[in-house]
Each structure stands twice: as C-alpha cells, then as structure tokens.
Amino acid sequence: LKTRSDDDRDPSSQDAHLQVDFVQQVVEAVRREDAAEAADLVDGLALPDLADLFEVLPPSDRRQLAALAGDNLDPAVLPELDGQVFTDVVRQVPATLVAEAVRQLDSDDAIAVIEELDEDVQNQVLRRLAAADRVVIEEGLAYPEESAGRIMQRDLVAVPQFWTVGQTIDYLRAENPSLPDDFYEIIVTDPFHRPVGAIALSRVMRNERRVKIGDIMTRDPHLIDVMADQEDVAYQFNKYHLISAAVIDQSRRLVGVITVDDIVHVVEQEAQEDILALAGVSEGGVNESIVTMTRSRFTWLLVNLGTAVLASAVIGRFEATIQQLVALAVLMPIVASMGGNAGTQTMTVAVRALATKELSAANALRIVNKELLVGLINGALLAGVIGGVAWAWFGDPLLAGVLAAAMVINLAVAGLSGILVPMTLSRLGIDPAVSSTVFVTTITDVIGFLAFLGLAALVLL
Amino acid sequence: LKTRSDDDRDPSSQDAHLQVDFVQQVVEAVRREDAAEAADLVDGLALPDLADLFEVLPPSDRRQLAALAGDNLDPAVLPELDGQVFTDVVRQVPATLVAEAVRQLDSDDAIAVIEELDEDVQNQVLRRLAAADRVVIEEGLAYPEESAGRIMQRDLVAVPQFWTVGQTIDYLRAENPSLPDDFYEIIVTDPFHRPVGAIALSRVMRNERRVKIGDIMTRDPHLIDVMADQEDVAYQFNKYHLISAAVIDQSRRLVGVITVDDIVHVVEQEAQEDILALAGVSEGGVNESIVTMTRSRFTWLLVNLGTAVLASAVIGRFEATIQQLVALAVLMPIVASMGGNAGTQTMTVAVRALATKELSAANALRIVNKELLVGLINGALLAGVIGGVAWAWFGDPLLAGVLAAAMVINLAVAGLSGILVPMTLSRLGIDPAVSSTVFVTTITDVIGFLAFLGLAALVLL
C-alpha cells in the first residue's frame, strides 16, 4: 500500500517539485561519473521535471549530466529548456540526437529548438534532416522572431465544408502521418485552401455521421495573420477565449494553426518581459551566466547613473542655498523619492493598460485627467503628513510649507509623466515597458529637487 | 466587393479594436437617450467587443448604455466585465436578467458573475434560480477565492474505462443537457467516480468504434486538488502543457474539470498582480473610480514616506559633515538611487524566479552567491565611472574615492538584499511581490547614505 507520504518523497510523483535530497543524489552520481546511477535516478521523471532538474543543477553538473546521458537523452526534453540551460545541454549531446529531436517534434517545437542553436550547429542539424522536414523548418525560420509563423503548428486537420461528420471521422481514423498528435478544432477550407469555418471536435462527435460539416461549423472563425506579433495573438486568444485558431498568409490561405497551450507560454513570457523591462533587466532568469546577468543589468544602471548625475547637477545649482540651510539637504531626498514611487505606480498601471488595450485613443484624455487628479489628491494628503513631520522636526513652519508645496507639485508631475510617457512612447512605436522608467524617474528626480530647492531659495532666504 | 479598408473601418470586424469614431457615435446616441440608435450600433459586436465598449465609455455613459439596453442586454456579456465596469453595468440591469445570465452560463462563468455581486443582489439572484442551479452556485462559492474549486467547470464528460469508443460517441450524441458546450478531453473514472485516466477527443476520434477506452487512455492523468490555489493550477498547466485537467476532492473523487482557456486568464491575472504589487499598486486598472485609484496607491506611498523619513534621519546625523563639505549633499543621492535601482533589478528577477519555481531550495545558495558577485562587478564598474566624474567635477580625488567605495558597498548590499528579502518573505509565507520593494529600497537608501556620509566623515574631515 502506497501512503501519501511515500508519494511526497517520490521525486517523480506529479506536482511534487524536485526535492533537495533528490537533486543532491543526482549531483553525487554525476560527480562520480556514475552514468548508470544517474540514468536510474532520472528514469521515470516526466520531461518537464527532467527539464527542471537540468535547471537547478550547477552549470558544471548540468553539462556533465547531459554528457553522461549522451545518446540516451530523450530528445523531447530539448524544447522544455530555455536560454543558458538549453545551450549547456545541447552542446553536450551529439548533433544526431538534436536532428532526431527535430524529426520527432511537432513543427512549432522543432523550430523552437532550431532557432536557439548556434549557426554552425544549426547547419549540421539541418543537413541531417530529410529534405521535406528541412523545408518545413526553413520556412518556419523565415518568419520573424516572436511572430505567429514561428509559434504555429504546420500539421493540422482541414476538411472541405461539403464533407459529412462520417467522412471526417473516417479521414481521421485512416493512418495519416501528417495529422498532428493532438488537436481540438477542425478547420473548414474552401477549394483555394482558405479557411471559411471552424468546428470544435466535441461538436463533430456530438453529431450524427450524415450531418454536413458546413451545417454545423462556426462561420467567420478568428484568423491569425502569419506575420502577427505573438503578443497580439495572445491578446486575441485571451479576449475571444480561443482554443485554436487558423493562421493565414497574405493571400488568406491556411498555413498553420496555433493552439492555446502554446499561448499560455506566450502570455507568461510577455508578462515576464514587461516585469523585467520595467525593472531595467534586459534578460531574465537566475540561470544565465554571471557575464550575461552582469551585462543585462549594467546598461540600465549606467543610464540611471547618467540621470542621477543630472539630478546632482540640479542640486549643485543650489549649493549656496544648502550651505545656508543644511536642513534642506536632509529633507530633499523625500520629495524626489516620493515622486519616483508615485510615478512608478502610475507608469506601471499605464504600461499594463496599454498592453491589455484597456488604455486606447478612445479613453486616453479621460484617464490622463484621472491620473493628474489622483496625483494631486495623494500629493495633498502626503504633503499634510510630511509638512507636520518637518515642522515638528525642524520647528520651522516655512520650511515645512516649502516641503509640502514641493510634494504636491512633484506628485502631480509624477501622475502626469507616469501616464504621458508610456502613452507617447507607445504612439512612437517604442515598447513603453522598456523605456518608460528612465524618463519618468528622471522627470520626478529633477522636478523634485528643483521644486523643493527652488522654492526654498525663493521663500526661505 | 468588400475591400480591406472597409474591413478596417467596420468596428465589429474581428481584430479591429474599437475605433474612436465608433465610440463617439455610441456616446452621442447614449446622451440623446436614443435606445434604438444605441442598440443598432452595438448590435453585431462580438461579446468581448461589447465588453471593451463598456470599458472605454466614461462611467456615466456606461451606466446609461446599460440602462438603455435593460432587458435586451445579452447576459453573457457579464462575465467579460471586470471590477468597477462590472459593478456599473450590473447595477443598471434587472435582477431577472442577472439570474438569466447565471442560468445560461457554464458553472465557472456563473460563479465568476455571482461572486462579484453585492450580497443583497447576490441573494436576490440566487432566490430567482431553480434549486438545482442554486446548489451548484452555492457549492462553488463555498470554495476559497482563487482556488481550483472556483474556476473549475462542473459539467464534464466522464466515462468508465470498459466503454468502447463507439459507446462513448453514442453517449455524446444523445441529447444530454449536463454535457458542457465544448470539451477537449474525456475523463475516465472508476466505479467510485475517481479519475483513473484521460483521453484527448482527437484520440477517441482516431480509433475504431470497437476499441476500449481503457486501452487508449493516458493513465495517471494530472489531477488538481479542488483547494489548490489558481496560481499553482496555472503553474501545472504551463509546465505540463495541459489542455484540461480533472479536479478531485479530498477523497479523490472527480468534482470538476479545468480547461486551459480559463488558465490563460489566470496566468495573465497573476502576472498582472505581481507587476502591480512590485510597483506598490494594490488594485489595478484604469477604470477604477478615483477613490479606489487614490486609495490603492496611498497606503504604499505612506509606507514609503516613512522609509524616506528614516533615510532623512540618517542624513540628519551627518548635518555637521554636510555643513563643512556641501558637495556631499550634491553627490549623496547618487549612491542611494543606484542602490535602489540595482536592488529592484535583482528583486524583480528573484520574485519572478520564485513564482515560476526556477528559484527553490535546491539552488538558493548558488543563486545568492551569483547575485552578490554580479552586484560587486557592477558596483566596481560603476564606481570607476562615477569616481572619474566626481573627480573631474569637484577636483577632489579623496571625495571621488569615497563616492566610489560607497557605490561598491551599496551595490553589493543591493544584490544581497534583492535576493534574500524575497526568499525570506516567501519562506515566511508572505507574497514576496507585495512586500519586497519596501524592504529592499529602505535597505539600499539607508546603507547608501550611511556608507557615503559615514566614509566621508571618517576620511575627509
């Protein structure tokens, strides 16, 4: 009898994430170069768990495990690996294995593997493929990165509308190697291979054999342009609750199909890109090499160093003022920091609203006014708080008043720039997630110091 | 002949987002209280587009449009609406319409509508339902918010493993009101209604009528605990590329099914929550009321005001030092600001790595060391740059040296706190996305001012 706690301890049991002990056992086997023991341990892991194992291993052990596995590595694990982990593993396995992976995989997964390879390995693998397979891959690679053409599946089920349910079932039952492993909808095409309808498998099954497909299909199905950005594709799947959608080329001919399971990955990837971009990280993941990690953050830090120096230059204009009243130096970071926080809040909401199309030309003006108002209200509330604190601290109501006034000004500026910067960047065709933060924080820093020190110079001295 | 540009202008054409002109026409009809014209305009919009229209309208026009539509509003639009927009619309339509919506919808959508209602409206609607429908809703509401029980669909297709493909098809063809509209997998259960397998519809269709379901099903299907958090459910769907999964209760009995189309929404919602939480916004959306928007940001700003005052108190300890060398006041924000940026970068990567389980106990120590190293390398590089700038600016190599040293210290601290804070919070069961930022920026602010001014006091004076 298998108890629940046995299940918990079994590293291959579903849902259980890899246990520390289990990873440790693998590391020890790998370091002893005990291929049999390592194979024994990883045997029975589901592919996504094997991929997770490669991810958590230190790079040297990861490469060693891949090398020990060699030809015995299940090639289907390759599309589950990302970035540095993929590179580490793929460099240890023979090109024949990679070619075998590409042959076995559905076309979308095969392209996902091939596009990650270095060019010389890519060529070696492509040379090992049969001509027909190679053409499919090369056509896929011809589409732009992150386009519908890259993520679509080329094997699909399309039938003419005059077929009956019975004919369709018989067609599916005939052994047909070009049919995909799993599919959820059948696409209905006209004689020019242009989609005219779609029908969920469950509807096909629920109708009698004699019923015509054309009579039960959904007309005007959602069609995806093969050149569409994957982010737009994900938006349509989410909005229209699609399970699969036909992909068409310029002449509206059916060239592939995208299914929702790939879209889950795209949605997560796009949100991840936005989160990291907003924080100024160009390439994410804790598994990247030290060099990649350092580089992915350095550029952003260097740009910010520039804006920090700019803010310092603003402060430098008021050296004489600060010399006379050093309390200004003590209080000045408050205004800039609060402006930065409020600006980041508005900007983050705006970037996401642009991504989900909640914010568009149709409501832009109204939303800008709202953000300005919210900035003014929060500015006034916080000005009251900080004014009281500063008065109590330095016993100078005029200084407290200047601080409060600067707070209101900077929070209004933060609200406005937080929404106008991403909207403007988006209008200019620049990804607002990537570049908004630097503009917004520069504005709130400069205006924060300028408003506080400028008012102080005018009023206090 | 319909040209491409005609398509573009047609607001109801798929993919086209609502055009500004079209929204303007609706607004004018609504303000004239011209119900016929308004109905004419929105007629033919797909439900998700009608939902978008409600979203972009100013609140008063939104309520007016819902009131004009009244009984004629398609109740299926309700689950497409979120937050304030849902509330605005639902308050204008009769309770009978809401009850009708709940009756028509699949159980997961019905629960999504009911859970958004105010308690008195909820009771009115529940009273209008047939007893059987009411029980389903009340059972759903009994599960915790954001649990598998809330998002699962109760109508499902389950068959015993001794059935044949033919029997299964005949069962599906029989008019059976408890079958869901669309489904992608059939769950195979034992006599105690516990899932023992699953089979994709495409596999059922590709086999002969006489084949036994038990011989072609996938054994040990992925099962979801009815109490599981929706974020965990989404993680499993993403990791194991699931299309649908059976939901089981404590006694492992089948109680529902979750399909991937609902998961796309969950993935987006969870990523959205993380993004907003990291920026300190508790409730997102540009369509919330001014009061909600102001409140959702105020708390965070108030907390940050506290930490800003703390940083000021640190500066206050060095008033005498600054009095002697006012250049310190000019340069000091640079160290704190760079620390904040670097800390945010590391923290964001860490929060996402925890969410996607890339960062776990199995690799924590290695990743912490990496982040410290990255912080030291970037700190050293940027210290070189800013040291040179400060030397050229103030002509004081010692001041430049102090600035550079403080930069290295603060970027190392930023790297460490950026990873240790989210890991610690996560270990304590606190959502790291919500509370990491305040700890990390407080640490980098305080250490930034302390290291720079403290070193300056030691070395320069």
PDB file of N, CA and C in Angstrom, chain A residues 126-172:
ATOM      1  N   LEU A 126      20.456  20.693 -39.690  1.00  0.00           N
ATOM      2  CA  LEU A 126      19.610  20.779 -40.890  1.00  0.00           C
ATOM      3  C   LEU A 126      20.090  19.803 -41.969  1.00  0.00           C
ATOM      4  N   ARG A 127      21.426  19.652 -42.102  1.00  0.00           N
ATOM      5  CA  ARG A 127      21.967  18.722 -43.103  1.00  0.00           C
ATOM      6  C   ARG A 127      21.543  17.288 -42.820  1.00  0.00           C
ATOM      7  N   ARG A 128      21.319  16.970 -41.553  1.00  0.00           N
ATOM      8  CA  ARG A 128      20.955  15.597 -41.190  1.00  0.00           C
ATOM      9  C   ARG A 128      19.474  15.296 -41.396  1.00  0.00           C
ATOM     10  N   LEU A 129      18.682  16.304 -41.732  1.00  0.00           N
ATOM     11  CA  LEU A 129      17.234  16.101 -41.885  1.00  0.00           C
ATOM     12  C   LEU A 129      16.886  15.703 -43.309  1.00  0.00           C
ATOM     13  N   ALA A 130      15.755  14.971 -43.443  1.00  0.00           N
ATOM     14  CA  ALA A 130      15.237  14.690 -44.783  1.00  0.00           C
ATOM     15  C   ALA A 130      14.788  16.013 -45.403  1.00  0.00           C
ATOM     16  N   ALA A 131      14.812  16.071 -46.743  1.00  0.00           N
ATOM     17  CA  ALA A 131      14.520  17.322 -47.450  1.00  0.00           C
ATOM     18  C   ALA A 131      13.174  17.918 -47.029  1.00  0.00           C
ATOM     19  N   ALA A 132      12.152  17.060 -46.918  1.00  0.00           N
ATOM     20  CA  ALA A 132      10.808  17.552 -46.594  1.00  0.00           C
ATOM     21  C   ALA A 132      10.791  18.214 -45.216  1.00  0.00           C
ATOM     22  N   ASP A 133      11.430  17.566 -44.227  1.00  0.00           N
ATOM     23  CA  ASP A 133      11.496  18.138 -42.876  1.00  0.00           C
ATOM     24  C   ASP A 133      12.259  19.456 -42.901  1.00  0.00           C
ATOM     25  N   ARG A 134      13.353  19.467 -43.681  1.00  0.00           N
ATOM     26  CA  ARG A 134      14.205  20.651 -43.705  1.00  0.00           C
ATOM     27  C   ARG A 134      13.432  21.859 -44.251  1.00  0.00           C
ATOM     28  N   VAL A 135      12.652  21.617 -45.292  1.00  0.00           N
ATOM     29  CA  VAL A 135      11.874  22.715 -45.902  1.00  0.00           C
ATOM     30  C   VAL A 135      10.923  23.324 -44.874  1.00  0.00           C
ATOM     31  N   VAL A 136      10.246  22.459 -44.118  1.00  0.00           N
ATOM     32  CA  VAL A 136       9.298  22.959 -43.115  1.00  0.00           C
ATOM     33  C   VAL A 136      10.019  23.857 -42.109  1.00  0.00           C
ATOM     34  N   ILE A 137      11.186  23.392 -41.637  1.00  0.00           N
ATOM     35  CA  ILE A 137      11.944  24.162 -40.644  1.00  0.00           C
ATOM     36  C   ILE A 137      12.411  25.481 -41.243  1.00  0.00           C
ATOM     37  N   GLU A 138      12.943  25.400 -42.462  1.00  0.00           N
ATOM     38  CA  GLU A 138      13.499  26.620 -43.061  1.00  0.00           C
ATOM     39  C   GLU A 138      12.403  27.642 -43.345  1.00  0.00           C
ATOM     40  N   GLU A 139      11.232  27.153 -43.740  1.00  0.00           N
ATOM     41  CA  GLU A 139      10.110  28.090 -43.929  1.00  0.00           C
ATOM     42  C   GLU A 139       9.728  28.745 -42.603  1.00  0.00           C
ATOM     43  N   GLY A 140       9.706  27.947 -41.565  1.00  0.00           N
ATOM     44  CA  GLY A 140       9.363  28.485 -40.239  1.00  0.00           C
ATOM     45  C   GLY A 140      10.357  29.547 -39.801  1.00  0.00           C
ATOM     46  N   LEU A 141      11.645  29.258 -40.009  1.00  0.00           N
ATOM     47  CA  LEU A 141      12.683  30.196 -39.586  1.00  0.00           C
ATOM     48  C   LEU A 141      12.641  31.484 -40.403  1.00  0.00           C
ATOM     49  N   ALA A 142      11.998  31.420 -41.590  1.00  0.00           N
ATOM     50  CA  ALA A 142      11.921  32.613 -42.435  1.00  0.00           C
ATOM     51  C   ALA A 142      10.972  33.656 -41.857  1.00  0.00           C
ATOM     52  N   TYR A 143      10.055  33.242 -40.995  1.00  0.00           N
ATOM     53  CA  TYR A 143       9.163  34.226 -40.368  1.00  0.00           C
ATOM     54  C   TYR A 143       9.914  34.967 -39.265  1.00  0.00           C
ATOM     55  N   PRO A 144       9.503  36.214 -38.974  1.00  0.00           N
ATOM     56  CA  PRO A 144      10.210  36.980 -37.942  1.00  0.00           C
ATOM     57  C   PRO A 144      10.095  36.301 -36.571  1.00  0.00           C
ATOM     58  N   GLU A 145      11.087  36.537 -35.719  1.00  0.00           N
ATOM     59  CA  GLU A 145      11.027  36.016 -34.352  1.00  0.00           C
ATOM     60  C   GLU A 145       9.785  36.535 -33.641  1.00  0.00           C
ATOM     61  N   GLU A 146       9.225  35.708 -32.773  1.00  0.00           N
ATOM     62  CA  GLU A 146       8.027  36.078 -31.998  1.00  0.00           C
ATOM     63  C   GLU A 146       6.827  36.406 -32.883  1.00  0.00           C
ATOM     64  N   SER A 147       6.814  35.916 -34.136  1.00  0.00           N
ATOM     65  CA  SER A 147       5.629  36.102 -34.982  1.00  0.00           C
ATOM     66  C   SER A 147       4.772  34.843 -34.913  1.00  0.00           C
ATOM     67  N   ALA A 148       3.522  34.963 -35.392  1.00  0.00           N
ATOM     68  CA  ALA A 148       2.626  33.810 -35.430  1.00  0.00           C
ATOM     69  C   ALA A 148       3.253  32.663 -36.220  1.00  0.00           C
ATOM     70  N   GLY A 149       3.982  32.994 -37.289  1.00  0.00           N
ATOM     71  CA  GLY A 149       4.623  31.973 -38.122  1.00  0.00           C
ATOM     72  C   GLY A 149       5.598  31.104 -37.360  1.00  0.00           C
ATOM     73  N   ARG A 150       6.246  31.679 -36.344  1.00  0.00           N
ATOM     74  CA  ARG A 150       7.201  30.900 -35.557  1.00  0.00           C
ATOM     75  C   ARG A 150       6.529  29.961 -34.554  1.00  0.00           C
ATOM     76  N   ILE A 151       5.408  30.380 -34.015  1.00  0.00           N
ATOM     77  CA  ILE A 151       4.796  29.543 -32.964  1.00  0.00           C
ATOM     78  C   ILE A 151       3.704  28.625 -33.500  1.00  0.00           C
ATOM     79  N   MET A 152       3.347  28.777 -34.787  1.00  0.00           N
ATOM     80  CA  MET A 152       2.251  27.941 -35.292  1.00  0.00           C
ATOM     81  C   MET A 152       2.733  26.517 -35.554  1.00  0.00           C
ATOM     82  N   GLN A 153       1.760  25.625 -35.598  1.00  0.00           N
ATOM     83  CA  GLN A 153       1.970  24.224 -35.879  1.00  0.00           C
ATOM     84  C   GLN A 153       1.555  24.019 -37.336  1.00  0.00           C
ATOM     85  N   ARG A 154       2.409  23.324 -38.132  1.00  0.00           N
ATOM     86  CA  ARG A 154       2.083  23.183 -39.560  1.00  0.00           C
ATOM     87  C   ARG A 154       1.181  21.970 -39.812  1.00  0.00           C
ATOM     88  N   ASP A 155       1.302  20.939 -38.990  1.00  0.00           N
ATOM     89  CA  ASP A 155       0.407  19.786 -39.139  1.00  0.00           C
ATOM     90  C   ASP A 155      -0.948  20.178 -38.598  1.00  0.00           C
ATOM     91  N   LEU A 156      -1.993  19.980 -39.406  1.00  0.00           N
ATOM     92  CA  LEU A 156      -3.312  20.392 -38.951  1.00  0.00           C
ATOM     93  C   LEU A 156      -4.372  19.570 -39.663  1.00  0.00           C
ATOM     94  N   VAL A 157      -5.602  19.714 -39.200  1.00  0.00           N
ATOM     95  CA  VAL A 157      -6.711  18.992 -39.812  1.00  0.00           C
ATOM     96  C   VAL A 157      -7.623  19.991 -40.489  1.00  0.00           C
ATOM     97  N   ALA A 158      -7.697  19.911 -41.820  1.00  0.00           N
ATOM     98  CA  ALA A 158      -8.590  20.790 -42.573  1.00  0.00           C
ATOM     99  C   ALA A 158      -9.444  19.936 -43.487  1.00  0.00           C
ATOM    100  N   VAL A 159     -10.738  20.215 -43.519  1.00  0.00           N
ATOM    101  CA  VAL A 159     -11.647  19.433 -44.385  1.00  0.00           C
ATOM    102  C   VAL A 159     -12.525  20.415 -45.164  1.00  0.00           C
ATOM    103  N   PRO A 160     -13.045  19.977 -46.336  1.00  0.00           N
ATOM    104  CA  PRO A 160     -13.973  20.838 -47.083  1.00  0.00           C
ATOM    105  C   PRO A 160     -15.362  20.824 -46.443  1.00  0.00           C
ATOM    106  N   GLN A 161     -16.134  21.892 -46.676  1.00  0.00           N
ATOM    107  CA  GLN A 161     -17.399  22.006 -45.961  1.00  0.00           C
ATOM    108  C   GLN A 161     -18.469  21.035 -46.449  1.00  0.00           C
ATOM    109  N   PHE A 162     -18.275  20.451 -47.631  1.00  0.00           N
ATOM    110  CA  PHE A 162     -19.299  19.507 -48.099  1.00  0.00           C
ATOM    111  C   PHE A 162     -19.109  18.117 -47.515  1.00  0.00           C
ATOM    112  N   TRP A 163     -18.015  17.886 -46.796  1.00  0.00           N
ATOM    113  CA  TRP A 163     -17.835  16.588 -46.149  1.00  0.00           C
ATOM    114  C   TRP A 163     -18.875  16.413 -45.042  1.00  0.00           C
ATOM    115  N   THR A 164     -19.157  15.135 -44.743  1.00  0.00           N
ATOM    116  CA  THR A 164     -20.048  14.851 -43.611  1.00  0.00           C
ATOM    117  C   THR A 164     -19.199  14.537 -42.376  1.00  0.00           C
ATOM    118  N   VAL A 165     -19.881  14.474 -41.243  1.00  0.00           N
ATOM    119  CA  VAL A 165     -19.232  14.070 -39.997  1.00  0.00           C
ATOM    120  C   VAL A 165     -18.593  12.683 -40.176  1.00  0.00           C
ATOM    121  N   GLY A 166     -19.318  11.791 -40.833  1.00  0.00           N
ATOM    122  CA  GLY A 166     -18.808  10.433 -41.025  1.00  0.00           C
ATOM    123  C   GLY A 166     -17.534  10.420 -41.846  1.00  0.00           C
ATOM    124  N   GLN A 167     -17.520  11.169 -42.953  1.00  0.00           N
ATOM    125  CA  GLN A 167     -16.312  11.239 -43.778  1.00  0.00           C
ATOM    126  C   GLN A 167     -15.140  11.775 -42.993  1.00  0.00           C
ATOM    127  N   THR A 168     -15.423  12.785 -42.171  1.00  0.00           N
ATOM    128  CA  THR A 168     -14.365  13.409 -41.365  1.00  0.00           C
ATOM    129  C   THR A 168     -13.778  12.393 -40.391  1.00  0.00           C
ATOM    130  N   ILE A 169     -14.668  11.654 -39.706  1.00  0.00           N
ATOM    131  CA  ILE A 169     -14.183  10.654 -38.741  1.00  0.00           C
ATOM    132  C   ILE A 169     -13.355   9.584 -39.454  1.00  0.00           C
ATOM    133  N   ASP A 170     -13.835   9.140 -40.623  1.00  0.00           N
ATOM    134  CA  ASP A 170     -13.087   8.109 -41.353  1.00  0.00           C
ATOM    135  C   ASP A 170     -11.717   8.622 -41.773  1.00  0.00           C
ATOM    136  N   TYR A 171     -11.669   9.900 -42.178  1.00  0.00           N
ATOM    137  CA  TYR A 171     -10.397  10.514 -42.581  1.00  0.00           C
ATOM    138  C   TYR A 171      -9.419  10.537 -41.398  1.00  0.00           C
ATOM    139  N   LEU A 172      -9.951  10.852 -40.217  1.00  0.00           N
ATOM    140  CA  LEU A 172      -9.088  10.913 -39.031  1.00  0.00           C
ATOM    141  C   LEU A 172      -8.617   9.523 -38.624  1.00  0.00           C
TER     142      LEU A 172
END
